[in-house]
Tab-separated table of C-alpha atoms in Angstrom:
chain	number	residue	atom	x	y	z
Y	6	MET	CA	-0.112	-0.042	-0.042
Y	7	ALA	CA	2.783	2.456	1.083
Y	8	GLU	CA	4.842	1.700	-2.025
Y	9	THR	CA	1.699	2.270	-4.278
Y	10	ILE	CA	1.272	5.715	-2.516
Y	11	ARG	CA	4.968	6.572	-2.991
Y	12	ASN	CA	4.590	5.686	-6.768
Y	13	ILE	CA	1.528	7.957	-6.991
Y	14	LYS	CA	3.897	10.810	-5.875
Y	15	PRO	CA	1.791	12.800	-3.360
Y	16	ASP	CA	3.431	15.984	-2.279
Y	17	VAL	CA	2.159	16.103	1.440
Y	18	ILE	CA	1.454	13.170	3.633
Y	19	SER	CA	-0.005	13.553	7.107
Y	20	ALA	CA	-0.013	10.878	9.605
Y	21	TYR	CA	-1.530	9.972	13.024
Y	22	PRO	CA	-1.315	6.414	13.997
Y	23	ILE	CA	-4.352	4.177	14.616
Y	24	THR	CA	-4.616	0.299	14.227
Y	25	PRO	CA	-5.030	-1.144	11.780
Y	26	GLN	CA	-3.820	1.580	9.480
Y	27	THR	CA	-0.605	2.605	11.244
Y	28	HIS	CA	1.937	0.461	9.229
Y	29	ILE	CA	0.996	2.260	5.884
Y	30	VAL	CA	2.032	5.722	7.176
Y	31	GLU	CA	4.962	4.158	9.281
Y	32	ASP	CA	6.132	2.676	5.830
Y	33	LEU	CA	5.712	5.886	4.032
Y	34	ALA	CA	7.799	7.569	6.855
Y	35	LYS	CA	10.347	5.022	6.458
Y	36	LEU	CA	10.569	5.425	2.712
Y	37	LYS	CA	10.961	9.000	3.225
Y	38	ALA	CA	13.784	8.492	5.681
Y	39	ASP	CA	15.482	6.168	3.242
Y	40	GLY	CA	15.425	8.815	0.572
Y	41	GLU	CA	12.814	7.007	-1.506
Y	42	GLY	CA	9.951	9.323	-1.173
Y	43	GLN	CA	9.974	13.034	-2.222
Y	44	TYR	CA	6.995	14.055	-0.169
Y	45	GLU	CA	6.517	16.241	2.987
Y	46	PHE	CA	5.739	13.919	5.707
Y	47	VAL	CA	4.108	15.569	8.891
Y	48	ARG	CA	3.051	13.914	12.048
Y	49	THR	CA	0.094	15.547	13.491
Y	50	GLU	CA	-1.416	15.709	16.924
Y	51	SER	CA	-4.686	14.088	16.036
Y	52	GLU	CA	-6.704	12.784	12.979
Y	53	PHE	CA	-8.653	16.030	12.940
Y	54	ALA	CA	-5.227	17.723	12.479
Y	55	ALA	CA	-4.101	15.254	9.963
Y	56	LEU	CA	-7.145	15.847	7.513
Y	57	SER	CA	-7.041	19.750	8.366
Y	58	LEU	CA	-3.388	19.732	7.498
Y	59	LEU	CA	-4.272	18.137	4.022
Y	60	ILE	CA	-7.035	20.878	3.533
Y	61	GLY	CA	-4.356	23.498	3.734
Y	62	ALA	CA	-1.876	21.664	1.580
Y	63	SER	CA	-4.572	20.676	-1.010
Y	64	ALA	CA	-5.808	24.399	-1.215
Y	65	ALA	CA	-2.072	25.282	-1.853
Y	66	GLY	CA	-2.465	23.222	-5.006
Y	67	VAL	CA	-0.523	20.008	-4.196
Y	68	ARG	CA	-1.494	16.180	-4.118
Y	69	THR	CA	-2.144	14.966	-0.539
Y	70	TYR	CA	-2.626	11.648	1.315
Y	71	THR	CA	-3.419	10.144	4.761
Y	72	ALA	CA	-4.679	7.036	6.107
Y	73	THR	CA	-6.977	6.309	9.233
Y	74	SER	CA	-9.383	3.931	10.671
Y	75	SER	CA	-12.432	3.702	13.072
Y	76	GLN	CA	-12.319	6.255	16.003
Y	77	GLY	CA	-9.814	8.222	14.114
Y	78	LEU	CA	-12.159	8.498	11.051
Y	79	LEU	CA	-15.018	9.711	13.445
Y	80	LEU	CA	-12.686	12.340	14.949
Y	81	MET	CA	-12.214	13.598	11.225
Y	82	THR	CA	-15.730	13.919	10.810
Y	83	GLU	CA	-16.103	17.701	10.884
Y	84	VAL	CA	-13.002	17.896	8.432
Y	85	LEU	CA	-14.302	15.345	6.017
Y	86	PHE	CA	-17.432	17.526	5.471
Y	87	ASN	CA	-15.125	20.590	4.994
Y	88	ALA	CA	-12.859	18.866	2.682
Y	89	ALA	CA	-15.726	17.792	0.463
Y	90	GLY	CA	-17.545	21.090	0.743
Y	91	MET	CA	-14.394	22.857	-0.306
Y	92	ARG	CA	-13.993	20.496	-3.268
Y	93	LEU	CA	-10.492	19.535	-2.452
Y	94	PRO	CA	-9.220	16.321	-4.244
Y	95	ILE	CA	-7.827	14.615	-1.081
Y	96	VAL	CA	-7.424	10.801	-1.050
Y	97	ILE	CA	-7.288	8.984	1.963
Y	98	THR	CA	-7.048	5.282	2.973
Y	99	ASN	CA	-9.666	3.971	5.693
Y	100	ALA	CA	-8.814	0.588	7.105
Y	101	ASN	CA	-12.283	-0.512	8.154
Y	102	ARG	CA	-12.699	-1.319	11.859
Y	103	SER	CA	-15.511	-1.382	14.269
Y	104	VAL	CA	-16.424	1.559	16.296
Y	105	SER	CA	-16.588	1.832	20.218
Y	106	GLY	CA	-17.994	0.617	22.421
Y	107	PRO	CA	-17.287	-1.694	23.578
Y	108	ILE	CA	-13.832	-0.951	22.418
Y	109	ASN	CA	-12.776	-3.405	19.585
Y	110	ILE	CA	-9.922	-3.002	17.187
Y	111	TRP	CA	-11.061	-5.703	14.750
Y	112	ASN	CA	-12.573	-5.387	11.365
Y	113	ASP	CA	-16.143	-4.496	10.252
Y	114	GLN	CA	-17.396	-1.631	8.198
Y	115	GLN	CA	-19.145	0.502	10.695
Y	116	ASP	CA	-16.651	3.393	10.680
Y	117	ALA	CA	-16.906	4.446	6.981
Y	118	VAL	CA	-20.574	4.008	6.598
Y	119	THR	CA	-21.071	6.318	9.482
Y	120	MET	CA	-19.298	8.989	7.291
Y	121	ARG	CA	-21.345	7.928	4.234
Y	122	ASP	CA	-22.986	11.465	3.870
Y	123	ALA	CA	-19.836	13.583	4.326
Y	124	GLY	CA	-19.769	14.221	0.341
Y	125	TRP	CA	-16.863	11.711	-0.332
Y	126	ILE	CA	-16.481	9.214	-3.207
Y	127	MET	CA	-16.407	5.775	-1.240
Y	128	LEU	CA	-14.603	2.784	-2.741
Y	129	TYR	CA	-14.067	-0.695	-1.313
Y	130	GLY	CA	-11.223	-2.954	-2.410
Y	131	GLU	CA	-11.823	-6.773	-2.303
Y	132	THR	CA	-8.066	-7.763	-2.360
Y	133	ASN	CA	-4.947	-5.837	-1.686
Y	134	GLN	CA	-4.353	-5.706	-5.187
Y	135	GLU	CA	-7.534	-4.157	-6.193
Y	136	THR	CA	-7.143	-1.701	-3.034
Y	137	CYS	CA	-3.647	-0.525	-4.467
Y	138	ASP	CA	-5.364	-0.088	-7.929
Y	139	LEU	CA	-8.240	1.732	-6.508
Y	140	HIS	CA	-5.976	4.272	-5.050
Y	141	VAL	CA	-4.412	4.953	-8.315
Y	142	LEU	CA	-7.884	5.511	-9.778
Y	143	ALA	CA	-8.815	7.580	-6.744
Y	144	TYR	CA	-6.429	10.335	-7.585
Y	145	LYS	CA	-7.367	10.407	-11.132
Y	146	VAL	CA	-11.192	10.794	-10.300
Y	147	ALA	CA	-10.604	13.171	-7.401
Y	148	GLU	CA	-8.508	15.501	-9.453
Y	149	GLN	CA	-11.110	15.687	-12.312
Y	150	ALA	CA	-14.334	15.774	-10.284
Y	151	LEU	CA	-12.853	17.823	-7.480
Y	152	ILE	CA	-14.456	15.456	-4.876
Y	153	PRO	CA	-12.192	13.854	-2.239
Y	154	VAL	CA	-11.967	9.969	-2.245
Y	155	MET	CA	-11.939	7.541	0.675
Y	156	VAL	CA	-10.585	4.119	-0.399
Y	157	ASN	CA	-11.631	1.490	2.137
Y	158	MET	CA	-9.829	-1.755	2.962
Y	159	ASP	CA	-10.733	-4.197	5.454
Y	160	GLY	CA	-8.748	-3.884	8.677
Y	161	PHE	CA	-6.606	-6.966	9.394
Y	162	VAL	CA	-8.249	-9.028	6.616
Y	163	LEU	CA	-6.443	-6.956	4.195
Y	164	THR	CA	-4.298	-4.638	5.995
Y	165	HIS	CA	-2.434	-7.317	7.840
Y	166	THR	CA	-2.252	-10.043	5.184
Y	167	VAL	CA	0.633	-10.887	2.988
Y	168	GLU	CA	-0.424	-11.638	-0.550
Y	169	PRO	CA	1.238	-11.209	-3.852
Y	170	VAL	CA	0.427	-7.823	-5.251
Y	171	ASP	CA	1.538	-6.152	-8.569
Y	172	ILE	CA	2.464	-2.745	-7.186
Y	173	PRO	CA	1.548	-0.132	-9.990
Y	174	GLU	CA	4.863	1.400	-10.966
Y	175	ALA	CA	5.691	4.970	-10.949
Y	176	LYS	CA	6.368	4.935	-14.835
Y	177	GLU	CA	2.885	3.288	-15.405
Y	178	ILE	CA	1.048	5.624	-12.946
Y	179	LYS	CA	2.527	8.676	-14.685
Y	180	LYS	CA	1.071	7.465	-18.053
Y	181	TYR	CA	-2.376	7.096	-16.314
Y	182	LEU	CA	-2.392	9.924	-13.891
Y	183	PRO	CA	-1.049	13.351	-15.125
Y	184	ASP	CA	0.429	15.963	-12.576
Y	185	TYR	CA	-2.101	17.701	-10.564
Y	186	LYS	CA	-3.052	21.125	-11.968
Y	187	PRO	CA	-5.323	22.870	-9.651
Y	188	LYS	CA	-7.843	25.418	-11.044
Y	189	ALA	CA	-7.332	27.584	-7.994
Y	190	LYS	CA	-4.781	27.700	-5.179
Y	191	LEU	CA	-3.579	29.510	-2.244
Y	192	ASP	CA	-0.931	31.834	-3.293
Y	193	VAL	CA	0.521	34.962	-1.429
Y	194	LYS	CA	1.051	36.828	-4.761
Y	195	ASN	CA	-2.809	36.283	-5.799
Y	196	PRO	CA	-4.692	35.910	-2.519
Y	197	LEU	CA	-7.844	33.864	-2.344
Y	198	THR	CA	-10.238	32.969	0.196
Y	199	PHE	CA	-10.976	29.167	0.475
Y	200	GLY	CA	-13.943	27.844	2.697
Y	201	SER	CA	-15.586	31.038	2.749
Y	202	PHE	CA	-19.072	31.814	4.345
Y	203	ALA	CA	-22.142	31.019	2.354
Y	204	THR	CA	-25.426	32.717	3.241
Y	205	PRO	CA	-28.812	31.000	2.779
Y	206	ALA	CA	-28.912	32.760	-0.751
Y	207	HIS	CA	-25.809	30.560	-1.899
Y	208	TYR	CA	-25.452	27.433	0.430
Y	209	MET	CA	-28.074	25.351	-1.102
Y	210	GLU	CA	-27.013	25.446	-4.769
Y	211	ILE	CA	-23.515	24.810	-3.658
Y	212	ARG	CA	-24.802	21.596	-1.808
Y	213	GLN	CA	-26.900	20.711	-4.700
Y	214	GLU	CA	-24.004	20.942	-6.968
Y	215	LEU	CA	-21.712	18.662	-4.863
Y	216	HIS	CA	-24.631	16.085	-4.832
Y	217	ASP	CA	-25.151	16.317	-8.675
Y	218	ASP	CA	-21.346	16.057	-9.152
Y	219	ILE	CA	-21.035	12.953	-6.849
Y	220	LYS	CA	-23.860	11.286	-8.708
Y	221	ALA	CA	-22.361	12.145	-12.134
Y	222	SER	CA	-19.055	10.802	-10.995
Y	223	ALA	CA	-20.311	7.253	-11.432
Y	224	GLN	CA	-19.727	7.810	-15.211
Y	225	LEU	CA	-16.482	9.290	-14.802
Y	226	ILE	CA	-15.285	6.528	-12.517
Y	227	ALA	CA	-16.606	3.782	-14.968
Y	228	GLY	CA	-14.488	5.486	-17.842
Y	229	GLU	CA	-11.614	5.673	-15.635
Y	230	MET	CA	-11.780	2.109	-14.835
Y	231	ILE	CA	-11.649	1.224	-18.604
Y	232	LYS	CA	-8.569	3.363	-19.079
Y	233	PHE	CA	-6.983	1.698	-16.070
Y	234	LYS	CA	-7.321	-1.498	-17.615
Y	235	LYS	CA	-5.784	-0.448	-20.898
Y	236	ILE	CA	-2.740	0.672	-19.123
Y	237	PHE	CA	-2.384	-1.897	-16.106
Y	238	GLY	CA	-4.308	-4.730	-17.487
Y	239	ARG	CA	-6.567	-5.349	-14.567
Y	240	LYS	CA	-10.241	-5.056	-14.436
Y	241	LEU	CA	-11.926	-2.613	-12.073
Y	242	SER	CA	-15.802	-2.094	-11.952
Y	243	LEU	CA	-18.330	-0.250	-9.815
Y	244	ALA	CA	-20.447	-3.386	-9.515
Y	245	GLU	CA	-19.896	-6.821	-10.809
Y	246	TYR	CA	-21.724	-10.199	-11.004
Y	247	TYR	CA	-20.108	-13.433	-10.307
Y	248	GLY	CA	-21.261	-17.040	-10.520
Y	249	ASP	CA	-24.197	-18.766	-12.273
Y	250	ALA	CA	-26.188	-16.202	-14.465
Y	251	LYS	CA	-29.261	-18.262	-14.136
Y	252	ALA	CA	-29.256	-18.295	-10.293
Y	253	ASP	CA	-32.412	-17.129	-8.446
Y	254	THR	CA	-30.527	-16.208	-5.348
Y	255	VAL	CA	-27.713	-13.616	-5.072
Y	256	ILE	CA	-25.606	-12.525	-2.354
Y	257	VAL	CA	-24.516	-8.959	-2.329
Y	258	ALA	CA	-21.340	-7.836	-0.259
Y	259	LEU	CA	-18.644	-5.160	-0.132
Y	260	GLY	CA	-15.045	-5.511	0.457
Y	261	SER	CA	-12.888	-8.406	1.399
Y	262	VAL	CA	-15.574	-10.940	2.402
Y	263	LEU	CA	-16.284	-11.424	-1.209
Y	264	GLY	CA	-13.615	-13.973	-1.454
Y	265	THR	CA	-15.374	-16.139	0.966
Y	266	VAL	CA	-18.624	-15.414	-0.446
Y	267	LYS	CA	-17.573	-16.380	-3.973
Y	268	GLU	CA	-16.102	-19.595	-2.730
Y	269	ALA	CA	-19.301	-20.437	-0.760
Y	270	ALA	CA	-21.263	-19.679	-4.112
Y	271	ASP	CA	-18.745	-21.875	-6.152
Y	272	GLU	CA	-19.585	-24.851	-3.629
Y	273	LEU	CA	-23.350	-24.297	-3.891
Y	274	ASN	CA	-23.293	-24.120	-7.663
Y	275	LYS	CA	-21.316	-27.424	-7.503
Y	276	ASP	CA	-23.976	-28.951	-5.472
Y	277	GLY	CA	-26.693	-27.785	-7.803
Y	278	LYS	CA	-28.050	-24.971	-5.523
Y	279	LYS	CA	-27.630	-22.081	-7.827
Y	280	ALA	CA	-26.377	-18.765	-6.413
Y	281	GLY	CA	-24.695	-15.645	-7.667
Y	282	VAL	CA	-22.593	-12.886	-6.189
Y	283	LEU	CA	-22.908	-9.187	-6.632
Y	284	LYS	CA	-19.790	-7.391	-5.582
Y	285	ILE	CA	-19.991	-3.588	-4.980
Y	286	THR	CA	-16.850	-1.472	-5.156
Y	287	SER	CA	-18.434	1.859	-4.937
Y	288	LEU	CA	-20.814	2.856	-2.124
Y	289	ARG	CA	-20.795	6.660	-3.173
Y	290	PRO	CA	-21.648	7.219	-5.889
Y	291	PHE	CA	-23.933	4.192	-5.423
Y	292	PRO	CA	-24.471	2.469	-9.003
Y	293	LYS	CA	-28.094	1.805	-8.472
Y	294	GLU	CA	-29.235	1.362	-12.051
Y	295	GLU	CA	-26.128	-0.886	-12.854
Y	296	ILE	CA	-26.928	-3.005	-9.841
Y	297	PHE	CA	-30.541	-3.337	-10.924
Y	298	LYS	CA	-29.339	-4.322	-14.453
Y	299	LEU	CA	-27.142	-7.114	-12.930
Y	300	ILE	CA	-29.468	-8.593	-10.457
Y	301	GLY	CA	-33.086	-6.825	-10.836
Y	302	ASN	CA	-34.572	-10.143	-12.038
Y	303	LYS	CA	-33.437	-12.170	-9.146
Y	304	LYS	CA	-36.104	-13.519	-6.666
Y	305	ASN	CA	-33.883	-13.678	-3.353
Y	306	ILE	CA	-31.368	-11.076	-2.687
Y	307	ILE	CA	-29.338	-11.551	0.558
Y	308	ILE	CA	-27.053	-8.716	1.694
Y	309	ILE	CA	-24.096	-9.325	3.867
Y	310	ASP	CA	-23.791	-6.125	6.052
Y	311	LYS	CA	-20.739	-5.651	8.283
Y	312	SER	CA	-22.309	-2.361	9.617
Y	313	LEU	CA	-25.569	-1.545	11.099
Y	314	SER	CA	-27.894	1.533	11.396
Y	315	LEU	CA	-28.879	0.585	14.981
Y	316	GLY	CA	-32.567	-0.027	15.305
Y	317	GLU	CA	-33.299	-0.365	11.570
Y	318	GLU	CA	-30.842	-2.498	9.380
Y	319	GLY	CA	-27.448	-2.884	7.828
Y	320	ILE	CA	-26.455	0.181	5.700
Y	321	LEU	CA	-25.701	-1.781	2.404
Y	322	SER	CA	-29.247	-3.450	2.875
Y	323	GLY	CA	-30.819	0.003	2.844
Y	324	GLU	CA	-29.111	0.994	-0.233
Y	325	ILE	CA	-30.056	-2.255	-2.212
Y	326	ARG	CA	-33.790	-1.874	-0.935
Y	327	ARG	CA	-33.547	1.706	-2.520
Y	328	ALA	CA	-32.242	0.417	-5.750
Y	329	PHE	CA	-35.027	-2.035	-5.966
Y	330	TYR	CA	-37.874	0.138	-4.720
Y	331	GLY	CA	-41.007	-0.183	-6.790
Y	332	LYS	CA	-39.176	-2.157	-9.533
Y	333	SER	CA	-39.274	-5.803	-8.302
Y	334	LYS	CA	-40.831	-8.168	-5.992
Y	335	ALA	CA	-37.688	-9.719	-5.016
Y	336	LYS	CA	-37.221	-10.842	-1.281
Y	337	ILE	CA	-34.502	-8.671	0.113
Y	338	VAL	CA	-32.903	-9.842	3.320
Y	339	GLY	CA	-30.091	-8.116	5.139
Y	340	ALA	CA	-27.698	-10.624	6.842
Y	341	VAL	CA	-25.669	-8.724	9.599
Y	342	MET	CA	-22.481	-10.595	10.089
Y	343	GLY	CA	-18.788	-10.203	11.077
Y	344	LEU	CA	-19.347	-7.326	13.502
Y	345	GLY	CA	-16.187	-6.539	15.626
Y	346	GLY	CA	-13.949	-8.950	13.686
Y	347	ARG	CA	-16.123	-12.026	13.995
Y	348	ASP	CA	-14.887	-14.458	11.377
Y	349	ILE	CA	-17.379	-15.016	8.508
Y	350	THR	CA	-17.042	-18.685	7.172
Y	351	LYS	CA	-18.482	-20.176	4.054
Y	352	ASP	CA	-20.903	-22.177	6.207
Y	353	MET	CA	-22.192	-19.172	7.832
Y	354	ILE	CA	-22.864	-17.673	4.473
Y	355	LYS	CA	-24.743	-20.674	3.369
Y	356	LYS	CA	-26.733	-20.510	6.589
Y	357	ALA	CA	-27.551	-16.887	5.820
Y	358	ILE	CA	-28.898	-17.851	2.402
Y	359	GLU	CA	-30.969	-20.668	3.839
Y	360	ILE	CA	-32.600	-18.520	6.551
Y	361	GLY	CA	-32.833	-15.661	4.312
Y	362	LYS	CA	-34.931	-17.405	1.889
Y	363	LYS	CA	-37.383	-18.663	4.510
Y	364	THR	CA	-37.434	-15.702	7.062
Y	365	LYS	CA	-40.259	-12.965	7.438
Y	366	GLU	CA	-37.647	-10.703	9.019
Y	367	GLU	CA	-35.997	-7.929	6.911
Y	368	THR	CA	-32.769	-8.400	8.935
Y	369	ILE	CA	-31.106	-11.408	10.394
Y	370	PHE	CA	-27.942	-11.694	12.400
Y	371	ILE	CA	-25.720	-14.644	11.672
Y	372	GLY	CA	-23.045	-14.932	14.397
Y	373	LYS	CA	-21.992	-18.463	14.081
G	28	MET	CA	-17.920	21.940	-10.790
G	29	LYS	CA	-19.345	25.283	-12.125
G	30	ILE	CA	-19.778	27.372	-9.149
G	31	SER	CA	-16.620	28.825	-7.926
G	32	LEU	CA	-16.092	28.321	-4.236
G	33	THR	CA	-13.142	30.756	-3.778
G	34	CYS	CA	-13.300	34.582	-3.661
G	35	LYS	CA	-11.031	37.564	-3.145
G	36	PRO	CA	-10.259	38.142	0.315
G	37	GLY	CA	-10.560	41.571	2.037
G	38	THR	CA	-14.271	41.968	1.308
G	39	THR	CA	-14.944	43.422	4.862
G	40	ASP	CA	-13.176	46.634	3.602
G	41	LYS	CA	-16.310	47.167	1.390
G	42	ILE	CA	-18.944	45.416	3.570
G	43	LYS	CA	-19.472	47.318	6.795
G	44	THR	CA	-20.810	45.172	9.612
G	45	GLY	CA	-21.588	47.681	12.252
G	46	ASN	CA	-25.363	47.282	11.248
G	47	TRP	CA	-25.117	43.807	13.061
G	48	ARG	CA	-25.195	45.834	16.338
G	49	GLU	CA	-28.489	45.342	18.075
G	50	ALA	CA	-29.214	46.900	21.384
G	51	GLU	CA	-26.404	49.366	22.345
G	52	PHE	CA	-23.591	51.250	21.086
G	53	PRO	CA	-20.468	52.836	23.032
G	54	GLU	CA	-20.051	56.551	23.395
G	55	VAL	CA	-16.605	57.892	24.380
G	56	ASP	CA	-16.139	60.875	26.796
G	57	HIS	CA	-12.910	62.369	25.414
G	58	GLU	CA	-12.399	64.480	28.500
G	59	LYS	CA	-12.582	61.597	30.786
G	60	CYS	CA	-10.162	59.453	28.578
G	61	ILE	CA	-6.801	58.898	30.056
G	62	GLY	CA	-5.416	57.240	26.805
G	63	CYS	CA	-4.656	53.901	28.728
G	64	ALA	CA	-5.384	51.833	25.681
G	65	LEU	CA	-7.417	49.147	27.678
G	66	CYS	CA	-10.373	49.251	25.298
G	67	GLU	CA	-8.129	48.800	22.254
G	68	LEU	CA	-6.458	45.801	23.879
G	69	SER	CA	-9.796	44.271	25.051
G	70	CYS	CA	-11.945	44.862	21.951
G	71	PRO	CA	-12.719	41.660	20.241
G	72	GLU	CA	-13.339	43.426	16.939
G	73	GLY	CA	-10.142	45.446	16.974
G	74	VAL	CA	-12.151	48.541	16.554
G	75	CYS	CA	-11.218	50.777	19.453
G	76	PHE	CA	-8.475	53.100	18.257
G	77	LYS	CA	-6.118	55.838	19.186
G	78	THR	CA	-6.995	59.231	17.393
G	79	ASP	CA	-4.705	62.155	16.743
G	80	GLU	CA	-6.711	64.380	19.163
G	81	LYS	CA	-5.684	65.224	22.585
G	82	ASN	CA	-8.096	66.356	25.364
G	83	SER	CA	-7.602	69.454	27.596
G	84	LYS	CA	-5.343	67.292	29.987
G	85	GLY	CA	-3.175	66.511	26.991
G	86	LYS	CA	-4.127	62.816	26.779
G	87	SER	CA	-4.515	61.075	23.517
G	88	VAL	CA	-7.975	60.065	23.220
G	89	TYR	CA	-9.601	56.853	21.876
G	90	GLU	CA	-12.595	56.342	19.620
G	91	VAL	CA	-14.591	53.232	18.372
G	92	ASP	CA	-15.102	52.653	14.698
G	93	MET	CA	-18.863	52.550	14.427
G	94	ASP	CA	-18.854	50.940	11.011
G	95	TYR	CA	-17.665	47.596	12.533
G	96	CYS	CA	-18.499	47.847	16.326
G	97	LYS	CA	-20.839	45.185	17.343
G	98	GLY	CA	-21.799	46.945	20.587
G	99	CYS	CA	-20.565	44.087	23.013
G	100	GLY	CA	-19.819	46.690	25.693
G	101	ILE	CA	-16.391	45.145	26.841
G	102	CYS	CA	-14.753	48.449	26.116
G	103	ALA	CA	-17.094	50.142	28.616
G	104	GLU	CA	-16.589	47.332	31.176
G	105	VAL	CA	-12.712	47.573	31.151
G	106	CYS	CA	-12.430	51.411	31.015
G	107	PRO	CA	-10.902	52.221	34.517
G	108	VAL	CA	-12.206	55.936	34.420
G	109	LYS	CA	-15.598	54.941	33.073
G	110	ALA	CA	-15.175	57.253	30.003
G	111	ILE	CA	-17.096	54.852	27.795
G	112	ALA	CA	-20.923	54.576	28.247
G	113	MET	CA	-23.232	52.157	26.473
G	114	ARG	CA	-26.168	54.129	24.926
G	115	GLU	CA	-29.391	52.640	23.443
G	116	GLU	CA	-29.332	51.978	19.731
G	117	ASN	CA	-32.099	53.875	17.759
G	118	LYS	CA	-32.242	51.969	14.483
């Protein structure tokens, strides 16, 4: 991860440690100390400061990066909204982790979904390879759309796992990602105000434009994914179907659990119980139309949620329900699994499908 | 992005904010003023300032820039010789 970021050549990196993200910025500090990174590396006193510093740096017209997780992301809340509202193309990595309390450092996806409405593009990697690739794409998208991007990778499952990765090389990245040229920047010779006050006469249109631009960024991301494949040879997608095309049952998931889900689906298909998988890479923009095109004709939709809007349902379930609203009679069931780092096994996924097909509940909890 | 989110700084030179003042405004009695500068140091808006004028005792007198004063009354509170009185604002 750190080497990919180094190759992307950010100018300013800020860092505040939090498990399970720490070793990314730690490695970036080491690369810098070894003379292999040409960026300013700033250790800050909190996550709030880490992102605030990037707002200043990005407004000064340079490429920026930081990484965080869980409580750290929550501490950034106010700054996340500001970065998006100021339309600064900051890219951060969020190592998905549960949120206190009880205090827990392991993986689920509660942290990022809690920041869903901050105005960031939110992408999720399934593997370490995909996560590295998504970062390269993230800068390309952010710098064109002027919308910050949060690339999510599951804590521990990805961050602390060793697997072979073809690290995008600086030379290839340069072909894909041109130098960042800001439209406006902080400059003492030509002073500008960033983050200025907006009265009721202006605020609403500015928010609507951010909304419209995030929505429209789906097309931009899809186009950039095609260009990415031409240079790097690896496919990326906003949403992708896997498994038997004729299956009536489909499991929807986000992030690293997809590996286990695909294996479970393979086993089910081998046993003659047809099942498909829908992988979602982008939570914002949410590719609703594409998702409906891929699985709109299915009868049973089971969504694996590693997050929860307490008292209601999993976040991804709500999003899928919205994509299907008024268009389909499918049975849509959210299966909350893997909270606080609980392992999700193939058997648990099969169990979620079995119960999901029969239950009258909207949400089920599969803990073992 | 079509809407420009940046603007030229320094707009308060042109936009006077004194009309935000609601209830009271300060009135300085120049004869009482001893030129101690406490009002200038305490003013949250930085609008109490030393004038070129001197009173009959030869003290430099202070004034308040009513184009920007918000009428908070801190100057009147800190003035050691009660030279500043808060008067009712008649808008």
